[in-house]
Amino acid sequence: MRVLVACEFSGTVRDAFAARGAYAMSADLLPSERHGPHHQGDVRDILNDGWDLMVAHPPCTHLAVSGARYFKDKQAEQAEALEFVQLLLDAPIERIALENPVSVISSRIRKPDQIIQPWQFGHGETKATCLWLKGLPLLAPTNVVNGREGRILAMAPGPTRWRERSRTYAGIAEAMADQWGQHEEGEMAA
């Protein structure tokens, strides 16, 4: 299986799929933090390279409702971000998962198929994450834990805050690889 992880610099999701035998490549404008197949550049350059599955993490800067107070001042940027999301959702790839926080994607493109939380996948934290799916089943919780700390929301401002907030939790990445990595056309993942 060939898996493209769009807009990922951390390598977390890419490495989860690779650990299960998939050929997985991340793509981001930034270099990868971990060693592994990575396209540093615009993901649009490799969208047509014969991928079986794409997990996309488009930047949420101009989309997340947490920044709604700034929307009136960045309408052009938001329109461009929504065009990019639509391009990813329309990519010529049979199975697509696009993740983003609660955002204007829900009202401007379509509602998400699912909203997940880190505490459903072994992390005692809250961070609502929406999933827009094409050709994939809903992601089943794997390890529901107590604890509902809003660590991500409470992070202090700083130059690396965006980087820490954008990371996919390892438990979610592992669930994606376990449940979607074995998914074949017409068959639901176990």
PDB file of C-alpha atoms in Angstrom:
ATOM      1  CA  MET A   1       0.000   0.000   0.000  1.00  0.00           C
ATOM      2  CA  ARG A   2       1.235   3.492  -0.916  1.00  0.00           C
ATOM      3  CA  VAL A   3       0.322   6.122   1.661  1.00  0.00           C
ATOM      4  CA  LEU A   4       0.774   9.871   1.298  1.00  0.00           C
ATOM      5  CA  VAL A   5       0.684  11.928   4.485  1.00  0.00           C
ATOM      6  CA  ALA A   6       0.092  15.473   3.294  1.00  0.00           C
ATOM      7  CA  CYS A   7       1.177  18.497   5.292  1.00  0.00           C
ATOM      8  CA  GLU A   8       3.107  16.548   7.928  1.00  0.00           C
ATOM      9  CA  PHE A   9       6.589  17.546   9.087  1.00  0.00           C
ATOM     10  CA  SER A  10       6.687  15.404  12.252  1.00  0.00           C
ATOM     11  CA  GLY A  11       6.638  12.005  10.537  1.00  0.00           C
ATOM     12  CA  THR A  12       4.286  10.607  13.207  1.00  0.00           C
ATOM     13  CA  VAL A  13       1.546   9.352  10.878  1.00  0.00           C
ATOM     14  CA  ARG A  14       3.996   8.396   8.124  1.00  0.00           C
ATOM     15  CA  ASP A  15       6.044   6.271  10.528  1.00  0.00           C
ATOM     16  CA  ALA A  16       2.946   4.544  11.955  1.00  0.00           C
ATOM     17  CA  PHE A  17       1.973   3.338   8.474  1.00  0.00           C
ATOM     18  CA  ALA A  18       5.565   2.420   7.591  1.00  0.00           C
ATOM     19  CA  ALA A  19       5.874   0.341  10.784  1.00  0.00           C
ATOM     20  CA  ARG A  20       2.968  -1.767   9.498  1.00  0.00           C
ATOM     21  CA  GLY A  21       4.559  -2.460   6.125  1.00  0.00           C
ATOM     22  CA  ALA A  22       3.164   0.347   3.956  1.00  0.00           C
ATOM     23  CA  TYR A  23       5.296   2.544   1.753  1.00  0.00           C
ATOM     24  CA  ALA A  24       4.501   5.865   3.402  1.00  0.00           C
ATOM     25  CA  MET A  25       5.761   9.315   2.449  1.00  0.00           C
ATOM     26  CA  SER A  26       5.145  12.580   4.235  1.00  0.00           C
ATOM     27  CA  ALA A  27       5.021  15.877   2.372  1.00  0.00           C
ATOM     28  CA  ASP A  28       5.386  19.367   3.770  1.00  0.00           C
ATOM     29  CA  LEU A  29       7.004  22.683   2.985  1.00  0.00           C
ATOM     30  CA  LEU A  30       9.163  22.081   6.076  1.00  0.00           C
ATOM     31  CA  PRO A  31      11.795  19.353   6.379  1.00  0.00           C
ATOM     32  CA  SER A  32      10.795  16.210   8.268  1.00  0.00           C
ATOM     33  CA  GLU A  33      11.779  15.981  11.916  1.00  0.00           C
ATOM     34  CA  ARG A  34      12.422  12.246  11.549  1.00  0.00           C
ATOM     35  CA  HIS A  35      14.311  10.183   9.024  1.00  0.00           C
ATOM     36  CA  GLY A  36      12.047   8.599   6.415  1.00  0.00           C
ATOM     37  CA  PRO A  37      10.576   9.226   2.961  1.00  0.00           C
ATOM     38  CA  HIS A  38       9.633  12.898   2.816  1.00  0.00           C
ATOM     39  CA  HIS A  39       8.836  15.306  -0.007  1.00  0.00           C
ATOM     40  CA  GLN A  40       9.903  18.768   1.086  1.00  0.00           C
ATOM     41  CA  GLY A  41       7.816  20.992  -1.120  1.00  0.00           C
ATOM     42  CA  ASP A  42       4.253  21.488  -2.286  1.00  0.00           C
ATOM     43  CA  VAL A  43       2.178  18.325  -1.915  1.00  0.00           C
ATOM     44  CA  ARG A  44       0.341  19.247  -5.121  1.00  0.00           C
ATOM     45  CA  ASP A  45       3.492  18.213  -6.991  1.00  0.00           C
ATOM     46  CA  ILE A  46       3.009  14.550  -5.983  1.00  0.00           C
ATOM     47  CA  LEU A  47      -0.776  14.147  -5.628  1.00  0.00           C
ATOM     48  CA  ASN A  48      -0.990  12.224  -8.918  1.00  0.00           C
ATOM     49  CA  ASP A  49       1.780   9.727  -8.130  1.00  0.00           C
ATOM     50  CA  GLY A  50      -0.421   6.661  -7.634  1.00  0.00           C
ATOM     51  CA  TRP A  51      -1.284   6.752  -3.931  1.00  0.00           C
ATOM     52  CA  ASP A  52      -3.707   4.241  -2.406  1.00  0.00           C
ATOM     53  CA  LEU A  53      -4.446   6.356   0.664  1.00  0.00           C
ATOM     54  CA  MET A  54      -3.870   9.932   1.751  1.00  0.00           C
ATOM     55  CA  VAL A  55      -4.047  11.306   5.274  1.00  0.00           C
ATOM     56  CA  ALA A  56      -4.025  15.096   4.947  1.00  0.00           C
ATOM     57  CA  HIS A  57      -3.390  17.688   7.647  1.00  0.00           C
ATOM     58  CA  PRO A  58      -3.902  21.036   5.859  1.00  0.00           C
ATOM     59  CA  PRO A  59      -2.844  24.097   7.860  1.00  0.00           C
ATOM     60  CA  CYS A  60      -5.671  25.357  10.063  1.00  0.00           C
ATOM     61  CA  THR A  61      -4.366  28.907  10.575  1.00  0.00           C
ATOM     62  CA  HIS A  62      -7.108  30.536   8.484  1.00  0.00           C
ATOM     63  CA  LEU A  63      -9.761  27.855   9.057  1.00  0.00           C
ATOM     64  CA  ALA A  64     -10.065  26.978  12.766  1.00  0.00           C
ATOM     65  CA  VAL A  65     -12.988  28.561  14.580  1.00  0.00           C
ATOM     66  CA  SER A  66     -10.653  29.296  17.484  1.00  0.00           C
ATOM     67  CA  GLY A  67      -9.450  32.211  15.334  1.00  0.00           C
ATOM     68  CA  ALA A  68     -12.905  33.338  14.193  1.00  0.00           C
ATOM     69  CA  ARG A  69     -12.406  36.861  15.548  1.00  0.00           C
ATOM     70  CA  TYR A  70      -9.779  37.385  12.804  1.00  0.00           C
ATOM     71  CA  PHE A  71     -11.829  35.993   9.886  1.00  0.00           C
ATOM     72  CA  LYS A  72     -13.036  39.397   8.686  1.00  0.00           C
ATOM     73  CA  ASP A  73      -9.431  40.519   8.222  1.00  0.00           C
ATOM     74  CA  LYS A  74      -8.232  37.478   6.305  1.00  0.00           C
ATOM     75  CA  GLN A  75     -10.953  36.601   3.835  1.00  0.00           C
ATOM     76  CA  ALA A  76      -8.532  36.117   0.920  1.00  0.00           C
ATOM     77  CA  GLU A  77      -6.295  33.819   2.984  1.00  0.00           C
ATOM     78  CA  GLN A  78      -9.304  31.827   4.147  1.00  0.00           C
ATOM     79  CA  ALA A  79     -10.616  31.442   0.594  1.00  0.00           C
ATOM     80  CA  GLU A  80      -7.190  30.166  -0.504  1.00  0.00           C
ATOM     81  CA  ALA A  81      -7.051  27.735   2.439  1.00  0.00           C
ATOM     82  CA  LEU A  82     -10.516  26.399   1.579  1.00  0.00           C
ATOM     83  CA  GLU A  83      -9.482  25.936  -2.076  1.00  0.00           C
ATOM     84  CA  PHE A  84      -6.503  23.886  -0.879  1.00  0.00           C
ATOM     85  CA  VAL A  85      -8.748  21.726   1.351  1.00  0.00           C
ATOM     86  CA  GLN A  86     -11.120  21.108  -1.571  1.00  0.00           C
ATOM     87  CA  LEU A  87      -8.195  20.214  -3.822  1.00  0.00           C
ATOM     88  CA  LEU A  88      -7.017  17.630  -1.259  1.00  0.00           C
ATOM     89  CA  LEU A  89     -10.525  16.181  -0.864  1.00  0.00           C
ATOM     90  CA  ASP A  90     -10.861  15.938  -4.656  1.00  0.00           C
ATOM     91  CA  ALA A  91      -7.428  14.355  -5.188  1.00  0.00           C
ATOM     92  CA  PRO A  92      -7.380  11.291  -7.473  1.00  0.00           C
ATOM     93  CA  ILE A  93      -6.871   8.953  -4.512  1.00  0.00           C
ATOM     94  CA  GLU A  94      -9.516   6.361  -3.616  1.00  0.00           C
ATOM     95  CA  ARG A  95      -9.140   6.616   0.155  1.00  0.00           C
ATOM     96  CA  ILE A  96      -8.700   9.983   1.851  1.00  0.00           C
ATOM     97  CA  ALA A  97      -8.799  11.177   5.449  1.00  0.00           C
ATOM     98  CA  LEU A  98      -8.514  14.914   5.981  1.00  0.00           C
ATOM     99  CA  GLU A  99      -8.128  16.151   9.552  1.00  0.00           C
ATOM    100  CA  ASN A 100      -8.535  19.615  10.997  1.00  0.00           C
ATOM    101  CA  PRO A 101      -9.837  21.149  14.206  1.00  0.00           C
ATOM    102  CA  VAL A 102     -13.388  22.435  14.335  1.00  0.00           C
ATOM    103  CA  SER A 103     -13.308  24.866  11.424  1.00  0.00           C
ATOM    104  CA  VAL A 104     -15.129  26.643   8.639  1.00  0.00           C
ATOM    105  CA  ILE A 105     -14.623  23.565   6.466  1.00  0.00           C
ATOM    106  CA  SER A 106     -17.813  22.291   8.147  1.00  0.00           C
ATOM    107  CA  SER A 107     -19.915  25.193   6.907  1.00  0.00           C
ATOM    108  CA  ARG A 108     -18.117  26.081   3.676  1.00  0.00           C
ATOM    109  CA  ILE A 109     -17.389  22.621   2.200  1.00  0.00           C
ATOM    110  CA  ARG A 110     -19.197  19.940   4.226  1.00  0.00           C
ATOM    111  CA  LYS A 111     -19.630  18.661   7.746  1.00  0.00           C
ATOM    112  CA  PRO A 112     -17.015  16.192   9.006  1.00  0.00           C
ATOM    113  CA  ASP A 113     -17.777  12.491   9.017  1.00  0.00           C
ATOM    114  CA  GLN A 114     -16.416  12.145  12.541  1.00  0.00           C
ATOM    115  CA  ILE A 115     -15.009  14.110  15.472  1.00  0.00           C
ATOM    116  CA  ILE A 116     -12.411  12.334  17.585  1.00  0.00           C
ATOM    117  CA  GLN A 117     -10.567  13.166  20.820  1.00  0.00           C
ATOM    118  CA  PRO A 118      -7.068  12.140  22.000  1.00  0.00           C
ATOM    119  CA  TRP A 119      -8.590  10.521  25.133  1.00  0.00           C
ATOM    120  CA  GLN A 120     -10.231   7.939  22.848  1.00  0.00           C
ATOM    121  CA  PHE A 121      -6.766   6.786  21.742  1.00  0.00           C
ATOM    122  CA  GLY A 122      -4.749   6.580  24.962  1.00  0.00           C
ATOM    123  CA  HIS A 123      -3.984  10.253  25.666  1.00  0.00           C
ATOM    124  CA  GLY A 124      -5.681  11.936  28.635  1.00  0.00           C
ATOM    125  CA  GLU A 125      -6.296  15.180  26.822  1.00  0.00           C
ATOM    126  CA  THR A 126      -8.993  17.005  24.913  1.00  0.00           C
ATOM    127  CA  LYS A 127      -8.529  18.340  21.395  1.00  0.00           C
ATOM    128  CA  ALA A 128     -11.529  17.942  19.130  1.00  0.00           C
ATOM    129  CA  THR A 129     -10.284  16.771  15.747  1.00  0.00           C
ATOM    130  CA  CYS A 130     -12.628  16.537  12.770  1.00  0.00           C
ATOM    131  CA  LEU A 131     -12.192  13.889  10.085  1.00  0.00           C
ATOM    132  CA  TRP A 132     -13.521  14.180   6.550  1.00  0.00           C
ATOM    133  CA  LEU A 133     -13.390  10.707   5.006  1.00  0.00           C
ATOM    134  CA  LYS A 134     -13.574   9.294   1.494  1.00  0.00           C
ATOM    135  CA  GLY A 135     -13.589   5.520   1.007  1.00  0.00           C
ATOM    136  CA  LEU A 136     -12.641   4.861   4.635  1.00  0.00           C
ATOM    137  CA  PRO A 137     -14.573   3.700   7.702  1.00  0.00           C
ATOM    138  CA  LEU A 138     -14.908   5.816  10.818  1.00  0.00           C
ATOM    139  CA  LEU A 139     -11.906   5.578  13.121  1.00  0.00           C
ATOM    140  CA  ALA A 140     -12.817   3.350  16.086  1.00  0.00           C
ATOM    141  CA  PRO A 141     -11.531   4.348  19.537  1.00  0.00           C
ATOM    142  CA  THR A 142      -8.716   2.064  20.698  1.00  0.00           C
ATOM    143  CA  ASN A 143      -7.959   3.041  24.292  1.00  0.00           C
ATOM    144  CA  VAL A 144     -10.455   5.283  26.081  1.00  0.00           C
ATOM    145  CA  VAL A 145      -8.739   6.808  29.108  1.00  0.00           C
ATOM    146  CA  ASN A 146      -9.806   9.018  31.964  1.00  0.00           C
ATOM    147  CA  GLY A 147      -8.491  12.517  31.973  1.00  0.00           C
ATOM    148  CA  ARG A 148      -9.774  15.425  30.053  1.00  0.00           C
ATOM    149  CA  GLU A 149      -6.948  17.953  30.260  1.00  0.00           C
ATOM    150  CA  GLY A 150      -6.942  20.738  27.700  1.00  0.00           C
ATOM    151  CA  ARG A 151      -3.123  20.873  27.478  1.00  0.00           C
ATOM    152  CA  ILE A 152      -3.037  21.961  23.834  1.00  0.00           C
ATOM    153  CA  LEU A 153      -5.545  24.767  24.338  1.00  0.00           C
ATOM    154  CA  ALA A 154      -3.709  25.972  27.469  1.00  0.00           C
ATOM    155  CA  MET A 155      -0.265  26.166  25.846  1.00  0.00           C
ATOM    156  CA  ALA A 156       1.482  29.435  26.486  1.00  0.00           C
ATOM    157  CA  PRO A 157       2.145  31.649  23.467  1.00  0.00           C
ATOM    158  CA  GLY A 158       5.577  31.264  21.979  1.00  0.00           C
ATOM    159  CA  PRO A 159       7.526  30.754  18.771  1.00  0.00           C
ATOM    160  CA  THR A 160       7.039  26.943  18.718  1.00  0.00           C
ATOM    161  CA  ARG A 161       3.422  26.828  19.922  1.00  0.00           C
ATOM    162  CA  TRP A 162       2.074  26.264  16.382  1.00  0.00           C
ATOM    163  CA  ARG A 163       4.444  23.317  15.922  1.00  0.00           C
ATOM    164  CA  GLU A 164       3.386  21.580  19.135  1.00  0.00           C
ATOM    165  CA  ARG A 165      -0.315  22.211  18.502  1.00  0.00           C
ATOM    166  CA  SER A 166      -0.130  20.718  15.019  1.00  0.00           C
ATOM    167  CA  ARG A 167       1.329  17.334  16.001  1.00  0.00           C
ATOM    168  CA  THR A 168      -0.814  14.230  15.630  1.00  0.00           C
ATOM    169  CA  TYR A 169      -1.020  12.162  18.810  1.00  0.00           C
ATOM    170  CA  ALA A 170       0.805   8.831  18.462  1.00  0.00           C
ATOM    171  CA  GLY A 171      -2.277   6.861  19.561  1.00  0.00           C
ATOM    172  CA  ILE A 172      -4.359   8.446  16.792  1.00  0.00           C
ATOM    173  CA  ALA A 173      -1.627   7.807  14.201  1.00  0.00           C
ATOM    174  CA  GLU A 174      -1.391   4.161  15.281  1.00  0.00           C
ATOM    175  CA  ALA A 175      -5.178   3.740  15.086  1.00  0.00           C
ATOM    176  CA  MET A 176      -5.163   5.224  11.568  1.00  0.00           C
ATOM    177  CA  ALA A 177      -2.413   2.843  10.452  1.00  0.00           C
ATOM    178  CA  ASP A 178      -4.004  -0.193  12.115  1.00  0.00           C
ATOM    179  CA  GLN A 179      -7.525   0.464  10.878  1.00  0.00           C
ATOM    180  CA  TRP A 180      -6.941   2.100   7.511  1.00  0.00           C
ATOM    181  CA  GLY A 181      -3.620   0.524   6.536  1.00  0.00           C
ATOM    182  CA  GLN A 182      -5.231  -2.849   5.922  1.00  0.00           C
ATOM    183  CA  HIS A 183      -8.368  -1.400   4.331  1.00  0.00           C
ATOM    184  CA  GLU A 184      -9.025  -2.750   0.860  1.00  0.00           C
ATOM    185  CA  GLU A 185     -11.670  -1.639  -1.604  1.00  0.00           C
ATOM    186  CA  GLY A 186     -15.107  -2.928  -0.620  1.00  0.00           C
ATOM    187  CA  GLU A 187     -13.867  -4.250   2.722  1.00  0.00           C
ATOM    188  CA  MET A 188     -14.115  -2.586   6.117  1.00  0.00           C
ATOM    189  CA  ALA A 189     -11.017  -2.414   8.290  1.00  0.00           C
ATOM    190  CA  ALA A 190     -11.011  -4.678  11.324  1.00  0.00           C
TER     191      ALA A 190
END
